[in-house]
Coordinates of C-alpha atoms and ligand atoms in Angstrom, one line a residue:
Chain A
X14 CA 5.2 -19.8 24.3
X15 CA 3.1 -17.0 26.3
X16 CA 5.1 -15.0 28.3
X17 CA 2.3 -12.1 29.6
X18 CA -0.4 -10.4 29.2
X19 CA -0.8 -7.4 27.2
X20 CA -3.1 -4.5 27.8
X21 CA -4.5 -3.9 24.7
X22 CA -4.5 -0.3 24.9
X23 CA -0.6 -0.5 25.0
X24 CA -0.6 -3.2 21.9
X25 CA -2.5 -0.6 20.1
X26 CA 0.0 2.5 21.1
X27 CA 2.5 0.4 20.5
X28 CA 1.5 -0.2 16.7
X29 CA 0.9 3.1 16.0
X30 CA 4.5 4.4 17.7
X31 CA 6.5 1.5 15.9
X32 CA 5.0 1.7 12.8
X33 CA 4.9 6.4 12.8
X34 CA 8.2 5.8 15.2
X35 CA 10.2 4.0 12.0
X36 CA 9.4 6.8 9.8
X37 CA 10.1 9.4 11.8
X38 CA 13.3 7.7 13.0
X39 CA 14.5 7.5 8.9
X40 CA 13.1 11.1 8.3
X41 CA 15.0 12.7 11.2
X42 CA 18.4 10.4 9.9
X43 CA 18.3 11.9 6.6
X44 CA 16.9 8.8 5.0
X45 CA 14.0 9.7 3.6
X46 CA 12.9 11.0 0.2
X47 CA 9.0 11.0 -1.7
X48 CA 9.9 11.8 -5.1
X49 CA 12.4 11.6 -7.7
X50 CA 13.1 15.0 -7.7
X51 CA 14.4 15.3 -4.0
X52 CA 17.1 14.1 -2.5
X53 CA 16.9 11.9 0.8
X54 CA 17.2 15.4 2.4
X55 CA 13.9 16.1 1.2
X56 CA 15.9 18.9 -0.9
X57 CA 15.1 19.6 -4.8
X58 CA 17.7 17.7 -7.2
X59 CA 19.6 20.5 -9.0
X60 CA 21.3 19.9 -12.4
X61 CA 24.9 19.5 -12.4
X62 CA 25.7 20.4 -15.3
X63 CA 28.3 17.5 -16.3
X64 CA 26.2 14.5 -17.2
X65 CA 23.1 14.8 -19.4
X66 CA 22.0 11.2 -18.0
X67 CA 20.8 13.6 -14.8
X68 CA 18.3 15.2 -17.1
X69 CA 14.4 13.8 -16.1
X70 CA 11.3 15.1 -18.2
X71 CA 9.9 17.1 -14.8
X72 CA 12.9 19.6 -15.1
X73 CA 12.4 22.8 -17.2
X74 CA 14.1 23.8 -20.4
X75 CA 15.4 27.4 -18.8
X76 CA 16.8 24.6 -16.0
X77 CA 18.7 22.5 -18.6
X78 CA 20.3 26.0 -20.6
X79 CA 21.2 27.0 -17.3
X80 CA 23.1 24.3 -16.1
X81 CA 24.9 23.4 -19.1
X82 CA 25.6 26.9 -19.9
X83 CA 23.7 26.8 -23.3
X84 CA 21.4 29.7 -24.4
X85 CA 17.6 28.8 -24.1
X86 CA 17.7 30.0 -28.3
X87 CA 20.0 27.5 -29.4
X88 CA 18.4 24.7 -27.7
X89 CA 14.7 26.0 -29.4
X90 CA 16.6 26.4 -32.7
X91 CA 18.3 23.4 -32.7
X92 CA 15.2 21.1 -32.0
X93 CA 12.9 23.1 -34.4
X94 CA 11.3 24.5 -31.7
X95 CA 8.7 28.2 -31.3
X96 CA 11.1 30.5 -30.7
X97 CA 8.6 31.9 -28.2
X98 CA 8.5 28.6 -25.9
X99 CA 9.1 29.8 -22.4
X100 CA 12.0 28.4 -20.4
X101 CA 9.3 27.2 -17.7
X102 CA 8.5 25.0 -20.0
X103 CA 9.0 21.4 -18.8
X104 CA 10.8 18.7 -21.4
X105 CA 7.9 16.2 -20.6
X106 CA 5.6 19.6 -21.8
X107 CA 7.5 20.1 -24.6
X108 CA 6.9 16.7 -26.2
X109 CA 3.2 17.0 -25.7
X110 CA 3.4 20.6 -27.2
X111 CA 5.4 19.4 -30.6
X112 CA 2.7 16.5 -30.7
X113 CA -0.2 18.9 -30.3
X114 CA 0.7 21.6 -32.6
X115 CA 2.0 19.1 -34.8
X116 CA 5.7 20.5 -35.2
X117 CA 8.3 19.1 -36.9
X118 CA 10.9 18.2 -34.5
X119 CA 12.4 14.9 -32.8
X120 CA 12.6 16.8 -29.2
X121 CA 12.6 14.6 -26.6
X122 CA 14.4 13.8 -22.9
X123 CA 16.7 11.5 -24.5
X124 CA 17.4 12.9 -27.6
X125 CA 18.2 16.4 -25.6
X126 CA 20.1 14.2 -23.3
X127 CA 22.1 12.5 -26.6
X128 CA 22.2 16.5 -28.4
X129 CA 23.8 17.8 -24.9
X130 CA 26.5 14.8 -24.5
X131 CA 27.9 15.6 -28.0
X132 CA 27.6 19.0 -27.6
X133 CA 29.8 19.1 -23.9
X134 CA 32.4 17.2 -26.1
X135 CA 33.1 20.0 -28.2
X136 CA 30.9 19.0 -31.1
X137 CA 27.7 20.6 -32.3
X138 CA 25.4 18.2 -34.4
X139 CA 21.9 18.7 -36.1
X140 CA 19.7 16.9 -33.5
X141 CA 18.0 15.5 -36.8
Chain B
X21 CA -27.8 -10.6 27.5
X22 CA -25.5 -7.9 26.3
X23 CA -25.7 -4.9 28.4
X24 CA -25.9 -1.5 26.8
X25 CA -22.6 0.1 26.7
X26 CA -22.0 3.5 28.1
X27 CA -20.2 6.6 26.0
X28 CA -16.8 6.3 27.6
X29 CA -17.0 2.1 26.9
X30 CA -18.0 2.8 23.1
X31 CA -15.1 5.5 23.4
X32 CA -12.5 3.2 24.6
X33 CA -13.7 0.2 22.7
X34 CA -11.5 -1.2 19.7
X35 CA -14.2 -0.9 17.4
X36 CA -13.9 2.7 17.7
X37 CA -9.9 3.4 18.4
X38 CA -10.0 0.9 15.0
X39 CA -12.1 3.4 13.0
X40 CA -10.0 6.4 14.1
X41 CA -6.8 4.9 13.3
X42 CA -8.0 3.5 10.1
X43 CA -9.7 6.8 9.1
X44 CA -6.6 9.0 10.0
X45 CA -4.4 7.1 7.2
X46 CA -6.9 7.0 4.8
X47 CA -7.4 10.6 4.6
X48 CA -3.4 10.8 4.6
X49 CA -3.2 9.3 1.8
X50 CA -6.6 10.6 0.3
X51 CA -4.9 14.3 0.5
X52 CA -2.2 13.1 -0.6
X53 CA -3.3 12.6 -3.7
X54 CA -5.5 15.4 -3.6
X55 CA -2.4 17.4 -3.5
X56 CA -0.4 15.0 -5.9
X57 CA -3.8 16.0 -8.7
X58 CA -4.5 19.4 -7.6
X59 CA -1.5 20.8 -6.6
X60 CA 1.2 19.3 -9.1
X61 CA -1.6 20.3 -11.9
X62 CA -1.1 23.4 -11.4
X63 CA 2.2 24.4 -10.4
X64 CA 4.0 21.9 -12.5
X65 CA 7.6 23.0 -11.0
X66 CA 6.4 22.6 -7.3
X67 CA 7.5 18.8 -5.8
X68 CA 4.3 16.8 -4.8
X69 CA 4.7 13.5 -3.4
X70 CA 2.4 10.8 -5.3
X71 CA 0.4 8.7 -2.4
X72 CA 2.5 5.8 -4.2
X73 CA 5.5 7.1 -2.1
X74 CA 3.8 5.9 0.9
X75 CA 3.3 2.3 -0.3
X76 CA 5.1 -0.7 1.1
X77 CA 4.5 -2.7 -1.7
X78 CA 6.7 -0.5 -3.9
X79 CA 9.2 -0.6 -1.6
X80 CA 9.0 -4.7 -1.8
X81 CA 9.1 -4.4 -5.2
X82 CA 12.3 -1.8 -5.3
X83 CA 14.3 -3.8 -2.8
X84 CA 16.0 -6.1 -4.6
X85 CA 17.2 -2.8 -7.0
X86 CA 18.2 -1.0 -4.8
X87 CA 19.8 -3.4 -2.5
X88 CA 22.0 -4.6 -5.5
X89 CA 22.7 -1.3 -7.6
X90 CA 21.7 1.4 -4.8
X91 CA 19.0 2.9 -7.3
X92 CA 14.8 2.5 -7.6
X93 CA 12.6 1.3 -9.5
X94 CA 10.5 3.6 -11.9
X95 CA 8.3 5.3 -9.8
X96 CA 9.5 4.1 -6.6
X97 CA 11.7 6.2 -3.9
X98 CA 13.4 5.8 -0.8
X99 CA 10.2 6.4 1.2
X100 CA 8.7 3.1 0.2
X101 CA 12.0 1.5 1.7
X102 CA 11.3 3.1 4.7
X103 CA 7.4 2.4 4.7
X104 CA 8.3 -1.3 4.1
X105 CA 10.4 -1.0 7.0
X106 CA 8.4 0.0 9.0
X107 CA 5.7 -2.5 8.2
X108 CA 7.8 -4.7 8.7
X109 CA 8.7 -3.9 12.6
X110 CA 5.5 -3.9 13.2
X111 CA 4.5 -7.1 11.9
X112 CA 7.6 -8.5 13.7
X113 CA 6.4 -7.1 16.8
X114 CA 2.2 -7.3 16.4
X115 CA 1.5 -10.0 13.2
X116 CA -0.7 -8.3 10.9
X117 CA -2.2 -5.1 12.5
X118 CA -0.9 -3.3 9.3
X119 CA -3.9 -4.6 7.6
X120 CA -6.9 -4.4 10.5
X121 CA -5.2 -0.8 12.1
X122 CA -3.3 1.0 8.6
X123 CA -3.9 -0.2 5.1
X124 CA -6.1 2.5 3.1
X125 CA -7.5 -0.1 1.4
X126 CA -8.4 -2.7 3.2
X127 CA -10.1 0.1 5.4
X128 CA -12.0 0.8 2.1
X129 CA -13.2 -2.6 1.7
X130 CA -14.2 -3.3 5.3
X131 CA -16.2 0.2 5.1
X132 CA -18.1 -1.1 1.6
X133 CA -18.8 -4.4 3.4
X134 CA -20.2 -2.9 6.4
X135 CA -22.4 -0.3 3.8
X136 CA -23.2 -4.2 1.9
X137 CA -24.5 -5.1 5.6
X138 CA -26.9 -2.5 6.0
X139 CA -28.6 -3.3 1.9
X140 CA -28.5 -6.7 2.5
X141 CA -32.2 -6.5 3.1
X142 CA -33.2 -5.5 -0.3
X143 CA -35.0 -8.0 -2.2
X144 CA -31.6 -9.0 -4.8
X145 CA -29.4 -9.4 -2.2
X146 CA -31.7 -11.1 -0.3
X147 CA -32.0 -13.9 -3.3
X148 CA -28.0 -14.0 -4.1
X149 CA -27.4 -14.8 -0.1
X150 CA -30.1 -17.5 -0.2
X151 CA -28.4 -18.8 -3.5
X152 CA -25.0 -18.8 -1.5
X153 CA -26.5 -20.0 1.7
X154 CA -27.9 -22.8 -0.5
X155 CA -23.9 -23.7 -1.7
X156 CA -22.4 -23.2 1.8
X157 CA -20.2 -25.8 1.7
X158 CA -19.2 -25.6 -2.1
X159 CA -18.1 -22.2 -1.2
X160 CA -16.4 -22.6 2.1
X161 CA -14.1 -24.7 0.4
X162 CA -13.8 -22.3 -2.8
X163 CA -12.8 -19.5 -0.2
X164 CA -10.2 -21.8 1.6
X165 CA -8.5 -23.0 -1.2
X166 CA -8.4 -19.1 -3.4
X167 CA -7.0 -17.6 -0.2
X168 CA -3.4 -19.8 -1.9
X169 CA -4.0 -17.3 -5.0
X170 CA -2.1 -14.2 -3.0
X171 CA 0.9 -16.3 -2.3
X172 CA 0.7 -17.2 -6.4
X173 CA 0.6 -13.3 -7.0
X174 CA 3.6 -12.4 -4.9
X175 CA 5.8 -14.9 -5.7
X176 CA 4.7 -13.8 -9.5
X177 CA 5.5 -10.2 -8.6
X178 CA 9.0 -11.1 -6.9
X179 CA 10.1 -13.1 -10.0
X180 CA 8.7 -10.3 -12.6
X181 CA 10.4 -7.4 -11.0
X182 CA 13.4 -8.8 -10.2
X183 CA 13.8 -10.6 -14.3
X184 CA 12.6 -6.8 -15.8
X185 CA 13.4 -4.2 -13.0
X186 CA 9.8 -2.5 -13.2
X187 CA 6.9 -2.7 -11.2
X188 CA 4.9 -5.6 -13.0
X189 CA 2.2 -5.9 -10.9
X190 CA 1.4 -1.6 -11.2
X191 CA -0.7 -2.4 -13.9
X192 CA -2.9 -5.0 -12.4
X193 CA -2.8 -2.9 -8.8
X194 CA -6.1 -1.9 -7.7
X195 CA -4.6 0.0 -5.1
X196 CA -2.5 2.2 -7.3
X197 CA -5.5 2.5 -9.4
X198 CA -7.6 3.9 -6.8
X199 CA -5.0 6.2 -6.0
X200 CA -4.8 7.6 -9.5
X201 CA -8.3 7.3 -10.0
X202 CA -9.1 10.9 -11.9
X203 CA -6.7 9.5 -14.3
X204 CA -9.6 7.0 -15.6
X205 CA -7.3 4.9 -17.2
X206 CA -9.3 1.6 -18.2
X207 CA -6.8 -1.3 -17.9
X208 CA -6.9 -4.4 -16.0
X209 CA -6.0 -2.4 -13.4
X210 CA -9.4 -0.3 -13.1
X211 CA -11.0 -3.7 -13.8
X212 CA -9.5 -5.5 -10.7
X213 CA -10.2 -2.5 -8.7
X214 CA -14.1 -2.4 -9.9
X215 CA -14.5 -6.3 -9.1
X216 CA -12.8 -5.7 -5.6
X217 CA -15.3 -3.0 -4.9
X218 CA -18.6 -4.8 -5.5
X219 CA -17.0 -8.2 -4.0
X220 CA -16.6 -5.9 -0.8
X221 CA -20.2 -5.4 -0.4
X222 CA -20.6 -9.2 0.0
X223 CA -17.3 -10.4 1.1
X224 CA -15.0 -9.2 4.0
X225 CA -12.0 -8.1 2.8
X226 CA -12.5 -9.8 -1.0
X227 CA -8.7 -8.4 -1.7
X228 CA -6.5 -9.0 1.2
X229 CA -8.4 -12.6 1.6
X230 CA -7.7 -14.1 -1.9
X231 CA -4.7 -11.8 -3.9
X232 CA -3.1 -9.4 -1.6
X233 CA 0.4 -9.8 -2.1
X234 CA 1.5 -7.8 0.5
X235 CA -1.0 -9.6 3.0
X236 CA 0.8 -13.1 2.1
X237 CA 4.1 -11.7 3.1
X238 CA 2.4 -10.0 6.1
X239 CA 1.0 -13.5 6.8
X240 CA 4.0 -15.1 6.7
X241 CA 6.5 -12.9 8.8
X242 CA 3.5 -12.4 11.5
X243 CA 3.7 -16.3 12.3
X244 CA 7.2 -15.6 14.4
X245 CA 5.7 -11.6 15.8
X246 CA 6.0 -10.8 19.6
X247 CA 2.5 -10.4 20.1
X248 CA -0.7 -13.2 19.4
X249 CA -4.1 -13.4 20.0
X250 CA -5.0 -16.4 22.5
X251 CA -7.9 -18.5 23.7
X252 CA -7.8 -20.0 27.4
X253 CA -9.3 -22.9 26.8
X254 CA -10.9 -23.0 30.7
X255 CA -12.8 -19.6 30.3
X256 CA -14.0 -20.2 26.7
X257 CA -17.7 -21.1 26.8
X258 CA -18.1 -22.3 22.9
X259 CA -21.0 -19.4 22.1
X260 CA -19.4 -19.0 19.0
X261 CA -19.8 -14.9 18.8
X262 CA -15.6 -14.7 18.2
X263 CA -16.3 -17.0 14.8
X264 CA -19.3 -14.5 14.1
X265 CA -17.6 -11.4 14.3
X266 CA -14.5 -12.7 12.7
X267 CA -14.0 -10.6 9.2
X268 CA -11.5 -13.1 8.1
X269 CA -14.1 -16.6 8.7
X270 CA -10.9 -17.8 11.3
X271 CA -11.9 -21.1 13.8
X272 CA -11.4 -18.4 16.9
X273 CA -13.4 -20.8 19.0
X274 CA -11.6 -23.9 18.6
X275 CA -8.0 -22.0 18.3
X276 CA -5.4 -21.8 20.7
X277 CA -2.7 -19.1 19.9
X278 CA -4.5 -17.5 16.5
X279 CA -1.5 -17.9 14.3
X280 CA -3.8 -18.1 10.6
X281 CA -1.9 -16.2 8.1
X282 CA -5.1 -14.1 7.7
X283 CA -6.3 -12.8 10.9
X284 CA -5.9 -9.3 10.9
X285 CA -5.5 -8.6 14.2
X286 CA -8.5 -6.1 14.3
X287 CA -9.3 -7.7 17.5
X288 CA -13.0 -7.6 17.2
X289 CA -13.0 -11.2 18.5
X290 CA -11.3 -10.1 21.7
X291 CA -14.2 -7.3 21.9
X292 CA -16.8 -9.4 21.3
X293 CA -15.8 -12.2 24.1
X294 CA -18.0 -11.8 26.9
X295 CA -16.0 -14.6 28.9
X296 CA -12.7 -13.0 28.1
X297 CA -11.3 -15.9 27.4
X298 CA -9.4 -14.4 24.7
X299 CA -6.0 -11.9 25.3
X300 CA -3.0 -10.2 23.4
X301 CA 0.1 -12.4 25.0
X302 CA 3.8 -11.5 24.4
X303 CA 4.6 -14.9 22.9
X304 CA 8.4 -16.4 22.2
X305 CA 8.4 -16.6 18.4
X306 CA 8.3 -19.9 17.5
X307 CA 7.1 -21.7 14.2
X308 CA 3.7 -22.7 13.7
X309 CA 3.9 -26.7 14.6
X310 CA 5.6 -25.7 17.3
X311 CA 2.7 -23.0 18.2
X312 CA 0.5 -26.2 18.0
X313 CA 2.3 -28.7 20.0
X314 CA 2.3 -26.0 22.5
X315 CA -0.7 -25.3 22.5
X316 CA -2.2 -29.3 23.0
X317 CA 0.3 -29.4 26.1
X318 CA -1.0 -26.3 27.3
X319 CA -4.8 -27.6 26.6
X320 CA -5.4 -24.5 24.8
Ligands
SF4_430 S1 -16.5 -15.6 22.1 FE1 -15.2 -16.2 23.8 S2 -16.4 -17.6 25.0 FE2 -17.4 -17.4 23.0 S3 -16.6 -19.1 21.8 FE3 -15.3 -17.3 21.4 S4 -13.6 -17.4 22.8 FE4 -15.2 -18.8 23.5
SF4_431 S1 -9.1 -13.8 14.6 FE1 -9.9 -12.0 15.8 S2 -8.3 -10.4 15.4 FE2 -8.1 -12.0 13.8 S3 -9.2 -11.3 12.1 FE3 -10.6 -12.7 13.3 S4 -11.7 -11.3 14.7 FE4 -9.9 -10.1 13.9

């Protein structure tokens, strides 16, 4: 049924608030979040330290010792990794480094994820 | 005779507020992922936003998820809930403006079609449009019945997703591989993507008319919206220029209130209408046979 007329000017404001105004609404209520690594606060996911299932591949190896309270050496050493690799290094970098210089280790997310769950029990395996 | 527009006409006209609109979110999204490449390449700890955070579709795709376990979908976030939402609104409140004012892409087609307008002259495109003037009809009625292919594709998409929890269509997208185009990854998606761009040159809007699944739902929830395009039947002189100008081949002429699935609601038919016989109404939402009944009583 038609009701009224409609400036089209307004129609065309309208769209454009409604469709911005929803956004903005959810941004400025908290719920809103791009990525993966942010929370709905827009604010960087930090590693808690308590479950290795938080671990993603875009998080650094110096992030993972630090939260889990584990020198940066022993994790290197453990996964037959260069002694030398930085801690800025990120885990989805270090797969692609083992497979370029051809190293033998098993390193990857979920086998550091696996490595860290025994190790927070108590118990320190060879990741091989 | 058309009279010549002045500057502050072509300023105000919807042609132009269309273009600005559509141009603002598609260089959005296009540094977006300028930053999402540039920036994230090279400072890999810094958080860049992929432009597939700003995509509805993924937030169709993630809602089931998250409405029933509270989590996402690989590669999906909390923004594409939102963006869905507020697609949504608006197609509740003006049918499918998403698609003639917003979407990046079909922006990107309509531009290519209107850039296949101006080499149409040249002697092989000349040929192919005698060729498909030639099978008219035969094609008319190939385009009415593939325009049914988009509701195939989402109802495909809904099933996938919600049996395997991942974003089935991503890899048949031509959107998302458009967006990760320095990527050159040569799948079906890049395919899909490579058809839609030539077909633009010849078709309007080759995607959101045949496989757009995001369209079909768009074209679906815009049948009850606020807001519809109308013809009064008692101005309406029958010279046919709506039906010319219309991207999406609708029967403006012979309409009442235009509630096709596929008008986009770039309101070029209104623009075009030199008996104004055609308006934007605040309608009641009712269903489409009721739209119609209306309409005969109304001798629209
Ligand atoms: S352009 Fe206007 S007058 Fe002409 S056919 Fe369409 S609605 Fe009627
Ligand atoms: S009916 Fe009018 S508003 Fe809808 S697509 Fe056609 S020209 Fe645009």
């Amino acid at each position: 049924m038609l009701l009224a007329r409609i400036n089209k000017y307004v129609y065309i404001l309208l769209v454009i608030i409604i469709f911005l105004g929803v956004i903005q609404g959810a941004k400025g209520l908290g719920y809103w979040s791009v990525s993966g690594k942010t929370n709905s606060w827009g604010k960087r996911i930090e590693l808690t330290g308590r479950d290795p299932e938080e671990i993603r591949g875009w998080m650094s190896l110096g992030e993972v010792a630090r939260a889990y309270n584990i020198p940066l050496e022993e994790i290197l050493a453990a996964f037959n990794l260069p002694p030398d690799l930085s801690g800025q290094t990120l885990l989805r970098d270090v797969e692609k480094i083992v497979w370029e210089r051809n190293l033998n280790s098993n390193f990857s997310p979920q086998n550091l994820r696996e490595w860290l769950k025994l190790k927070t029990r108590g118990k320190t395996v060879d990741p091989d | 005779m058309h009279r010549k527009k002045g500057i502050r006409e072509n300023l105000l006209s919807t042609a132009w507020l269309r273009f600005l609109a559509q141009a603002g979110f598609a260089l959005f999204i296009a540094f977006v992922a300028y930053r999402h490449e540039v920036v994230a390449g090279q400072i890999p700890t810094q958080i860049v936003p992929s432009p597939e955070a700003y995509c509805p579709f993924g937030g169709v795709e993630t809602l089931y998820t998250y409405i029933t376990t509270g989590k996402f979908i690989k590669r999906t976030h909390l923004s594409n809930v939102v963006v869905l939402i507020a697609l949504l609104a608006t197609t509740l409140f003006a049918k499918s403006a998403f698609c003639g004012w917003i979407c990046p892409f079909g922006t990107l087609q309509e531009w290519l079609r209107k850039a296949g307008k101006k080499i149409g002259h040249l002697a092989p495109f000349k040929s192919l449009q005698a060729w498909a003037r030639r099978r008219a009809g035969w094609l008319r009625d190939l385009d009415d019945w593939a325009r049914y292919f988009k509701y195939v594709v989402l109802v495909w998409i809904l099933w996938g997703t919600i049996a395997y929890g991942i974003m089935i269509f991503r890899d048949y997208d031509p959107y998302a591989a458009l967006i990760r185009i320095t990527e050159i990854e040569l799948g079906a998606a890049a395919v899909i993507l490579a058809i839609v761009l030539v077909l633009s040159f010849f078709i309007d809007r080759p995607w959101c008319r045949y496989a757009c699944p995001l369209g079909a739902i768009i074209g679906l929830i815009g049948k009850i919206s606020l807001v519809k395009i109308a013809r009064r039947k008692e101005l309406c002189t029958q010279c046919g220029l709506c039906n010319r100008k219309c991207p999406m081949s609708i029967d403006v002429k012979n309409a009442g209130i235009i509630s096709n699935a596929d008008c986009n609601n770039c309101l070029n038919c209104l623009e075009v209408c030199p008996a104004n016989a055609l308006d934007l109404y605040l309608t009641f939402p009712v269903p489409g046979p009721v739209v119609k009944s209306i309409n005969e009583g109304r001798g629209l």
